[in-house]
XYZ file of C-alpha atoms in Angstrom:
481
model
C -10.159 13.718 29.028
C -9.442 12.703 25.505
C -9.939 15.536 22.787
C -11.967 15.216 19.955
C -10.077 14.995 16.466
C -11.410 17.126 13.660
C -10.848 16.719 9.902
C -10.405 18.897 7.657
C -13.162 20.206 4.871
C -12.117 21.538 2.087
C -8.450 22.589 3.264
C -9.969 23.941 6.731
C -10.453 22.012 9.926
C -14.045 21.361 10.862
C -16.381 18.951 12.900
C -19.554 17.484 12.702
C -22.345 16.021 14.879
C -20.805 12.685 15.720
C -18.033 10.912 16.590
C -16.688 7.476 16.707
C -13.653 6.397 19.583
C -10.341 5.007 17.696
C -8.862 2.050 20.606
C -5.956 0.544 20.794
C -5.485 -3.293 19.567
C -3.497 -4.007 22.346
C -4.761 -3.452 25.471
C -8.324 -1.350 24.302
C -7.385 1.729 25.427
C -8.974 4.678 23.817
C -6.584 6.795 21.410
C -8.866 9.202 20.158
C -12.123 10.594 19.481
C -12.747 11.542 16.129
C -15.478 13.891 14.676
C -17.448 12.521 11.853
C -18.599 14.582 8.563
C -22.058 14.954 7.927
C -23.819 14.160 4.423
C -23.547 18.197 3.953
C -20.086 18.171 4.953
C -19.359 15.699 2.358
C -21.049 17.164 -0.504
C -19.576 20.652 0.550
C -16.229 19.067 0.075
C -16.948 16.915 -2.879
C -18.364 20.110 -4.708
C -15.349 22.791 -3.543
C -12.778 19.981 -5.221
C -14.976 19.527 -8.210
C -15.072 23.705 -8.422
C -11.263 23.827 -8.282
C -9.940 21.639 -10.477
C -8.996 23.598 -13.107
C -7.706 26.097 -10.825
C -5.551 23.500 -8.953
C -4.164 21.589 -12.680
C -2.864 25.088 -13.410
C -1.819 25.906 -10.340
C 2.358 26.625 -10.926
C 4.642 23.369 -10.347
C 6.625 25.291 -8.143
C 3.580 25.868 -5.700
C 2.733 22.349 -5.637
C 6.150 21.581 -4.980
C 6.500 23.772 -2.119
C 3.438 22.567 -0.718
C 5.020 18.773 -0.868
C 8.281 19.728 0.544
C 7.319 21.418 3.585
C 4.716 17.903 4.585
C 7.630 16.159 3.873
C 9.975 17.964 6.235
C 7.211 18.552 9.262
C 6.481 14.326 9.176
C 10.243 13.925 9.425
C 10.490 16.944 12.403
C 7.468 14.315 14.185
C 8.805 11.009 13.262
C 8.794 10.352 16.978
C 5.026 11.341 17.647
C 3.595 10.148 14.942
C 5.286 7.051 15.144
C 3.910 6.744 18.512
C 0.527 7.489 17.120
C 0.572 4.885 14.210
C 2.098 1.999 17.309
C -0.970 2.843 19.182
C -3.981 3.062 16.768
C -2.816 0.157 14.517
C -1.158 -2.295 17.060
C 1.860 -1.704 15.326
C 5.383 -2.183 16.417
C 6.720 1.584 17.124
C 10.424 0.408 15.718
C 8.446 -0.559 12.586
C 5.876 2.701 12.964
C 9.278 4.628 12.986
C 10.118 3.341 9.381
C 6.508 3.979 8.023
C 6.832 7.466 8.775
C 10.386 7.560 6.913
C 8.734 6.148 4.220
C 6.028 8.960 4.294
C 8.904 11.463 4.481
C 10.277 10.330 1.001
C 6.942 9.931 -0.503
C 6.183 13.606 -0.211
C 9.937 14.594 -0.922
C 9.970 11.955 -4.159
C 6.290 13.439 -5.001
C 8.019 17.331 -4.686
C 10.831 16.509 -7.322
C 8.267 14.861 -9.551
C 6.237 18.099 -9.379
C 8.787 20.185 -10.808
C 9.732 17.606 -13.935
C 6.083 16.008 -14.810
C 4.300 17.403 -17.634
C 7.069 19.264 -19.400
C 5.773 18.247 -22.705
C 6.991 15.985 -25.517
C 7.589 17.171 -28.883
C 7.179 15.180 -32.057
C 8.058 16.082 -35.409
C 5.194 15.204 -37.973
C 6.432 16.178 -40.751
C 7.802 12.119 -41.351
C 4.856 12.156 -43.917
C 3.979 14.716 -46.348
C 0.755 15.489 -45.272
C 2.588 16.261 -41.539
C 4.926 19.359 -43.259
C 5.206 22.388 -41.222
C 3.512 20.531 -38.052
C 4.881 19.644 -34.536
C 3.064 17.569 -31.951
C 3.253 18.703 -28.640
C 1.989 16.166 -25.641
C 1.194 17.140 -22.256
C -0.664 15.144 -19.331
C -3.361 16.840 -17.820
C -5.644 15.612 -14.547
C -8.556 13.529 -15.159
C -10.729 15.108 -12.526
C -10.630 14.362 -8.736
C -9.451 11.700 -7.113
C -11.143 9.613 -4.458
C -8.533 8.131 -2.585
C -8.933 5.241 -0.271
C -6.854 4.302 2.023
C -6.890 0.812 4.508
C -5.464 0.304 7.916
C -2.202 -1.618 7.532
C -0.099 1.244 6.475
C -2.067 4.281 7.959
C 0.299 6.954 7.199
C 1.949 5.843 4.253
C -0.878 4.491 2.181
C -2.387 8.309 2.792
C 0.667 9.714 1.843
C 0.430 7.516 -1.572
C -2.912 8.663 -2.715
C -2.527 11.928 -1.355
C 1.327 13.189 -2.619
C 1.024 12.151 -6.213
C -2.694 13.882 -6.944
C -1.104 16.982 -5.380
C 2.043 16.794 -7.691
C -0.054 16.261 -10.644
C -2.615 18.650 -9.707
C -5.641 16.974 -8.878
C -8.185 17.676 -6.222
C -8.393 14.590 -3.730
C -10.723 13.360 -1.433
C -9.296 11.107 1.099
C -10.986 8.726 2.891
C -9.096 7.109 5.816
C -9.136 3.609 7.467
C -12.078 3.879 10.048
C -10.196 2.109 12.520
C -7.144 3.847 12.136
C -8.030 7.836 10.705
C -5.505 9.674 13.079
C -2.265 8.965 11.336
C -4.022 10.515 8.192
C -5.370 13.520 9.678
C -2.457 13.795 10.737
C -1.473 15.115 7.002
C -3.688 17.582 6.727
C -2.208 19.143 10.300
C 0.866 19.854 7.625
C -1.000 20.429 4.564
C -3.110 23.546 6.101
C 0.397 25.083 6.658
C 0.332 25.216 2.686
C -0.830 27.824 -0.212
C -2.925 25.055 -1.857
C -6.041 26.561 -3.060
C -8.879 26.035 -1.170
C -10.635 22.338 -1.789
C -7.616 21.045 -3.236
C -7.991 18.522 -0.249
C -9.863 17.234 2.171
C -9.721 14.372 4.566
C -12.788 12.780 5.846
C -13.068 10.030 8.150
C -16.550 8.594 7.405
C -17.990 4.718 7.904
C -17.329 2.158 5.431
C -21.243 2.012 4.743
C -20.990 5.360 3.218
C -18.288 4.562 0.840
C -20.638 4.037 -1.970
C -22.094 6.964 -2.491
C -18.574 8.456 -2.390
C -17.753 6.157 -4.793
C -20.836 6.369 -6.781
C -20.128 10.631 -7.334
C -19.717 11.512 -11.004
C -17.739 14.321 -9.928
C -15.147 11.878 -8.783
C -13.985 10.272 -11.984
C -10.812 8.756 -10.400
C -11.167 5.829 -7.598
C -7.431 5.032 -6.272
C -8.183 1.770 -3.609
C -6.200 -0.491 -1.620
C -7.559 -2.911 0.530
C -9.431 -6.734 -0.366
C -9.742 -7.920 -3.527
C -13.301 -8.335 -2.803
C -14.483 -4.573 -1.805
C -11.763 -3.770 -4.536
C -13.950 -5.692 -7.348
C -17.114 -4.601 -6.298
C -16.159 -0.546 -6.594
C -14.744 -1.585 -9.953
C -18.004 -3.859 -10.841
C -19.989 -0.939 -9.597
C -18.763 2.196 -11.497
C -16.952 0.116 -14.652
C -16.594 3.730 -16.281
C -14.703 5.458 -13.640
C -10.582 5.489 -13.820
C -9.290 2.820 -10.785
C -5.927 1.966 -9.607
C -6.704 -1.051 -7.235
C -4.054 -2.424 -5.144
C -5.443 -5.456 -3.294
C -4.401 -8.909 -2.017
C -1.635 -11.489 -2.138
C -0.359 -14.445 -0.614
C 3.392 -13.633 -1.256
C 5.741 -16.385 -1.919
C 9.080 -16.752 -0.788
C 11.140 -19.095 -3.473
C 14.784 -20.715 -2.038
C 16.141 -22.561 -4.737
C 19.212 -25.093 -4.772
C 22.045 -22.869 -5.291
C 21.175 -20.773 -2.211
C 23.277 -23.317 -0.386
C 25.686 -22.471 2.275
C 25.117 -21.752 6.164
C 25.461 -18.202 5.682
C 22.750 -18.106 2.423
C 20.409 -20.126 4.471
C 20.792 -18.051 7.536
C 20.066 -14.903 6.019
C 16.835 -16.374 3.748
C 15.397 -17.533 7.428
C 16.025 -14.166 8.585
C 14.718 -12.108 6.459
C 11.447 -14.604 5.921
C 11.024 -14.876 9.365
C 10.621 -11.424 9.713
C 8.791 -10.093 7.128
C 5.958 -13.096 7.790
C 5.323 -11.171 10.922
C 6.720 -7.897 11.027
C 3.391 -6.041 10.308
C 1.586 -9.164 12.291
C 1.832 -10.384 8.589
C -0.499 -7.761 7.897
C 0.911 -6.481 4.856
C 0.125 -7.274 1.218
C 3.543 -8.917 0.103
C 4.148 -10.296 3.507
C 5.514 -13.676 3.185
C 2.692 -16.157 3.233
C 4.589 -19.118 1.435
C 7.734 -20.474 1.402
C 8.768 -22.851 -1.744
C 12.176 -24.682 -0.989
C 13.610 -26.683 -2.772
C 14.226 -30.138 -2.277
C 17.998 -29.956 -2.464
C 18.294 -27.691 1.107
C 14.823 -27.484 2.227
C 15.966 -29.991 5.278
C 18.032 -27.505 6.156
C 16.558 -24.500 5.300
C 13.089 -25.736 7.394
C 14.599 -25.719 11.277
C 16.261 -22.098 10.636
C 12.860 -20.969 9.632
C 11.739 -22.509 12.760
C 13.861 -21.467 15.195
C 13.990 -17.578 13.137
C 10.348 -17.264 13.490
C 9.736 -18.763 17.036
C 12.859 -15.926 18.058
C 10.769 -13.262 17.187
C 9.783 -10.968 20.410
C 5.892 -10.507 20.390
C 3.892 -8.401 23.007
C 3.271 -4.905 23.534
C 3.478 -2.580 19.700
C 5.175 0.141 22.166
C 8.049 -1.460 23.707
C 11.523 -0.742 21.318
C 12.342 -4.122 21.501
C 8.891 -5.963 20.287
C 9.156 -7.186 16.916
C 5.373 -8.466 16.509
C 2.485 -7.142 17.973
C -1.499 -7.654 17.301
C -3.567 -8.046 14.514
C -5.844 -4.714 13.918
C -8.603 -6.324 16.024
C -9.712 -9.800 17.980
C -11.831 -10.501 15.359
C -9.066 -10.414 12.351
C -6.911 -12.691 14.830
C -10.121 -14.994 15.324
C -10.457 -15.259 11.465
C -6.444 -16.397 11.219
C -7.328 -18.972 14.692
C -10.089 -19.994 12.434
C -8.114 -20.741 9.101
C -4.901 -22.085 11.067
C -7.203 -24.600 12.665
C -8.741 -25.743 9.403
C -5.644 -26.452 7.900
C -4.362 -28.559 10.704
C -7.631 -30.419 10.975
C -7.321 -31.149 6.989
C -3.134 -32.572 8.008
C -1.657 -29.616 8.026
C 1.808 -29.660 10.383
C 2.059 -27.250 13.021
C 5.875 -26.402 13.909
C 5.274 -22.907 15.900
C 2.832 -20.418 16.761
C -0.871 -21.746 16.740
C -2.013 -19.643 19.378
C -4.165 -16.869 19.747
C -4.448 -14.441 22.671
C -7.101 -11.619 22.387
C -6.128 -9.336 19.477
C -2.586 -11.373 19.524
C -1.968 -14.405 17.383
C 1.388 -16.340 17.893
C 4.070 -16.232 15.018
C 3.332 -19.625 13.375
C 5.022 -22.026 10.568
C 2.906 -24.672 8.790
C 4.047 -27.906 6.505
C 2.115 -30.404 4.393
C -1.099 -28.189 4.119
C -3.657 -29.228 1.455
C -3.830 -26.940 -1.667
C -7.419 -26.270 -1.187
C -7.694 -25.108 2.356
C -8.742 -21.289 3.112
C -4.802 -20.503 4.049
C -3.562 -22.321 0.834
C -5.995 -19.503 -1.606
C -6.306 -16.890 -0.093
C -4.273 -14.066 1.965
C -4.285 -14.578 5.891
C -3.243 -11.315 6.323
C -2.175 -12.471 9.428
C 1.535 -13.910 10.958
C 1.576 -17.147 9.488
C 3.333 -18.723 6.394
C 3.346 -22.338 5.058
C 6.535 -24.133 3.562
C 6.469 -26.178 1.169
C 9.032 -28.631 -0.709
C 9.381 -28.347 -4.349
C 12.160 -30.307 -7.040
C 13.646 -27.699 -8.858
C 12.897 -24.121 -10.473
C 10.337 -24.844 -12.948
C 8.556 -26.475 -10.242
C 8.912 -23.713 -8.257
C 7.908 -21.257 -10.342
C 4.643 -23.269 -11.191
C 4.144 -23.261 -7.903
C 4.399 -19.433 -7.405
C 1.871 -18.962 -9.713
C -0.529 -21.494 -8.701
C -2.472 -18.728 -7.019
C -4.913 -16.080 -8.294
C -3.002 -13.684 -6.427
C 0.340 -12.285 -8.180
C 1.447 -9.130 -6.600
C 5.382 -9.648 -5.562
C 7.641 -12.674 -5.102
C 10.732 -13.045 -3.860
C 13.645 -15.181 -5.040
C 16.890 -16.468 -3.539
C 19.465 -17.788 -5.821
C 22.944 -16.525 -7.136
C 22.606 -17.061 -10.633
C 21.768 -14.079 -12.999
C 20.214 -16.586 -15.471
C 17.913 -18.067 -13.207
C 17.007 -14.593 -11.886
C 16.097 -13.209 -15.676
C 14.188 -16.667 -16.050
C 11.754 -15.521 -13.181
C 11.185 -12.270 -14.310
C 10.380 -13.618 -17.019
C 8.207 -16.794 -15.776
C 6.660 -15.662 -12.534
C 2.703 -14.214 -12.749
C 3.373 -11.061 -10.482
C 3.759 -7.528 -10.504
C 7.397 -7.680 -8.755
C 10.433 -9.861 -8.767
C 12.655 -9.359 -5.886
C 16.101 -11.131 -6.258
C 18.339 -12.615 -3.015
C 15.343 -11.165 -1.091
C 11.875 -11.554 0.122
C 9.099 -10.343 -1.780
C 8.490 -7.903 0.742
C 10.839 -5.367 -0.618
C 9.544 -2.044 -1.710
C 11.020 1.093 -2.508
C 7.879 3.648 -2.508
C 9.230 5.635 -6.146
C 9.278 2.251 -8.498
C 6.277 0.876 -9.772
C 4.048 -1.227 -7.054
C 1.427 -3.482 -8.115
C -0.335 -6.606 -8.919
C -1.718 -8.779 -11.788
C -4.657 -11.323 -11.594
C -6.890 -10.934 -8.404
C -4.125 -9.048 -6.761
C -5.589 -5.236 -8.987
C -4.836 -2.970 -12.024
C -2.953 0.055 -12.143
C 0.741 1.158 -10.444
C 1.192 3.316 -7.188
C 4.945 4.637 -7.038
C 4.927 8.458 -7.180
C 5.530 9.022 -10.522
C 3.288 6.041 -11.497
C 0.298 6.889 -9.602
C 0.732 10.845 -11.275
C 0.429 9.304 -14.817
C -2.500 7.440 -13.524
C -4.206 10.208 -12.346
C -3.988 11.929 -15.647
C -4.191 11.686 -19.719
C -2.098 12.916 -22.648
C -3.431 15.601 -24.435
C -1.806 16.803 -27.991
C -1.474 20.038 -29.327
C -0.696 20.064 -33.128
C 1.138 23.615 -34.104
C 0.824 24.211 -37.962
C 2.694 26.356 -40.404
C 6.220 25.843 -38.560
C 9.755 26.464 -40.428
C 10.894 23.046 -38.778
C-alpha cells in the first residue's frame, strides 16, 4: 500500500483532509499519494512567514549558510533515490534525473557561499561635494518581504531548489508551491530542510491545485511572486497584481544557429550531436530546448542528414532504463497537443524527415523542413521533442531569423570566429548567447533569463538574491574621513 506524502507547514510536517495520487507518465502507475493543505493550513503558513520575516532577514549569515550546506550535502548522499523519484513522477530519463539532482546539489552549495558574502555593505564617500563633508554612505540589501515561489514540472527538483536556496541565503521567508503533477521531488527538500535551525515559518512547502494559485498570489503579505512556467499564466499573475515584485521565467522556442564556417566533418558531427540531443533530452520539455535549427546555406546539405540520422539514433522508451535517452511527455494530453501541432504543420507543407508519431504519453523524436512561418510550431514553444530546420544565406540572415520570434530566452551559435561571436551578442534578442554550443547550456550560478514574451527578472543564485531584495542607505554624519 502506497503511503501518503505530507508537506510541511511552517517548517513542520503536517497533513490535511485530502489528497490527490501523483502517476507515472509512463506506464500510469501510481507514485504517490500526497496530502493536500487546507485553506487554514495555508493561511497558518502564509501568516507564520509573514510573522518572521524580520526575524529570519536578521537571522546570522552563518546560520543560513549552515542550513544551505547541509540540503546540499543530504541531496548529493540521495542522488540515487531521488533521481529515481524525479524518473518516475516526471517521465524523465533517470541518467538525465541523475544530473538534475547534481544540479540541485550546487544550487544549495553556490546559494551557501553566497550567504556568507551578500550584503556586506558598500561604502561611498560623499564628501565629493561640499555639502557631503564629514558623511559616508553605507548600502546594504535587505528582503522585500516573502516570497511566493512557483515552481513547474519540467525540472521538479531543481526549479524548487532555485526559488527556494536563494530566498534562504538572502533571508526571506518562502512559500513554495510545487508542480501538482510532480510535488514529490520538492517535498523532498523540506525532508532536508527540517534537519535545519531555520526559524520556524521560514518555509513551507505546499502542494495545492493550480485553481488555488490566485489567492496565493493575490496575498498582500506576499510581496514577491518568483514564476516559471507559460508565458500565458506568467502574464496573467503579472497583469493581476502589477504592484507586486515578479521574476518570471517563461517560454521559448530556442534556436540553434550553424553558420558557414562551422564546416568540417568533425564541426558538423558534433553540432548534430549536441542538437539532436538537447531537442529531446527532457522530451524537449525544457525552456531552451532546441526548437529551431537555422543553417546556413553554405553546409546545411550536409549538416541536414546528420541531424537526421542523430535524432532518429536516439533510444526512446521506458524514463527508468540507464540506457533510454528520451522518454514521455508529462502526460497524453501534452503529447496529443505536440500530435496536434506536428500534424498542422505538415498539412500546411511542412516536411516530415523523422518522428511523427505518438504513442500514449510518448511522442517520437521528430525533424521538420519547409514549415510555414505562421503555423502553431513556427510561434510558439512545443515544449515537446520536435525541432524544425531551416536554410538561411548568411549571418545577418540568420540572426534576423533568430529573432523573428516573440520569444528570446537563449540561443545557441556555432561558428569559430570571435568576431562573429561578439556580433551575436551583440545582435541576437535573447537573454543568453551560447557560443560552439546549443542554446541549451546553463550553468545554474550565471544569470538565466529571457527578454520579450520569454519574462523579466534573472534566476542564478546570486541573481535571484538581489531580486528578492532592495538597497537600503545609511548616511553616517560628522566623520573625520
Amino acid at each position: 500500500m502506497t503511503s501518503t506524502h505530507a508537506f510541511w507547514l511552517a517548517g513542520r510536517r503536517a497533513t490535511g483532509e485530502t489528497t490527490f495520487d501523483v502517476t507515472s507518465p509512463w506506464d500510469g502507475r501510481l507514485v504517490g499519494k500526497v496530502s493536500v493543505p487546507t485553506e487554514a493550513q495555508v493561511e497558518e503558513a502564509v501568516a507564520a512567514a509573514y510573522a518572521v520575516r524580520d526575524e529570519f532577514a536578521a537571522t546570522p549569515a552563518h546560520v543560513r549558510a549552515a542550513a544551505l550546506d547541509l540540503v546540499s550535502k543530504r541531496l548529493a548522499e540521495r542522488t540515487e533515490e531521488i533521481a529515481q523519484l524525479i524518473s518516475a513522477e516526471n517521465g524523465k530519463p533517470v541518467k538525465w534525473a541523475r544530473g538534475e539532482v547534481g544540479r540541485a546539489v550546487s544550487v544549495f552549495r553556490f546559494a551557501a557561499e553566497e550567504a556568507r558574502r551578500f550584503n556586506g555593505g558598500e561604502a561611498q564617500r560623499l564628501d565629493t561635494d561640499a555639502g557631503g563633508q564629514g558623511r559616508l554612505a553605507l548600502t546594504r540589501r535587505f528582503p522585500k518581504g516573502v516570497v511566493l515561489g512557483i515552481a513547474p514540472f519540467n525540472f521538479p527538483l531543481n526549479l524548487c531548489a532555485h526559488k527556494i536556496a536563494p530566498a534562504i541565503a538572502a533571508g526571506a521567508p518562502i512559500i513554495l508551491k510545487p508542480a501538482p503533477a510532480t510535488p514529490l521531488s520538492g517535498l523532498i527538500i523540506g525532508d532536508l530542510l527540517a534537519e535545519t535551525d531555520l526559524p520556524a515559518g521560514s518555509w513551507s512547502i505546499l502542494p495545492v491545485g493550480n485553481d488555488r494559485m490566485p489567492a496565493l498570489v493575490q496575498d498582500e503579505r506576499l510581496p514577491v511572486i518568483s514564476f516559471t512556467g507559460s508565458d500565458r499564466v506568467g502574464y496573467a499573475i503579472m497583469d493581476s497584481v502589477p504592484r507586486k515584485h515578479l521574476t518570471l521565467e517563461l517560454g521559448g522556442n530556442g534556436a540553434a544557429v550553424v553558420l558557414g564556417d562551422y564546416a568540417s566533418d568533425a564541426d558538423l558531427d558534433w553540432a548534430a550531436s549536441r542538437i539532436a540531443t538537447f531537442s529531446n533530452y527532457q522530451g524537449g520539455q525544457s525552456c531552451i530546448s532546441v526548437q529551431r535549427v537555422i543553417a546556413d546555406a553554405a553546409i546545411y546539405e550536409r549538416l541536414l542528414p546528420r541531424i537526421v540520422a542523430a535524432v532518429e539514433a536516439q533510444v526512446t522508451g521506458d524514463p527508468s532504463d540507464d540506457a533510454t535517452d528520451v522518454g514521455p511527455l508529462v502526460s497524453e494530453d501534452a503529447a496529443k497537443r505536440v500530435e496536434t501541432w506536428v500534424d498542422e504543420a505538415v498539412a500546411a507543407g511542412a516536411t516530415l524527415l523523422a518522428g511523427g508519431k505518438r504513442d500514449g504519453a510518448s511522442y517520437a523524436p521528430t525533424v521538420l523542413t519547409d514549415v510555414p512561418a505562421d503555423v502553431t510550431i513556427s510561434c510558439e514553444e512545443v515544449f515537446g521533442p520536435v525541432l524544425t530546420v531551416r536554410k538561411v544565406d548568411g549571418e545577418a540572415e540568420a540572426f534576423a531569423a533568430v529573432n523573428d520570434s516573440k520569444y528570446g530566452l537563449q540561443a545557441g551559435v556555432f561558428t569559430h570566429d570571435l568576431q562573429t561571436a561578439f556580433r551575436a551578442h551583440r545582435a541576437l534578442e535573447v537573454g543568453g548567447v551560447v557560443i560552439g554550443d546549443v542554446p541549451s547550456y546553463r550553468a545554474d550560478q550565471m544569470p538565466y533569463g529571457g527578454v520579450k514574451q520569454s519574462g523579466v527578472g534573472r534566476e542564478g543564485v546570486k541573481f535571484a538574491m538581489d531580486d528578492y531584495t532592495y538597497e537600503r542607505v545609511l548616511v553616517l554624519t560628522g566623520l573625520a574621513l
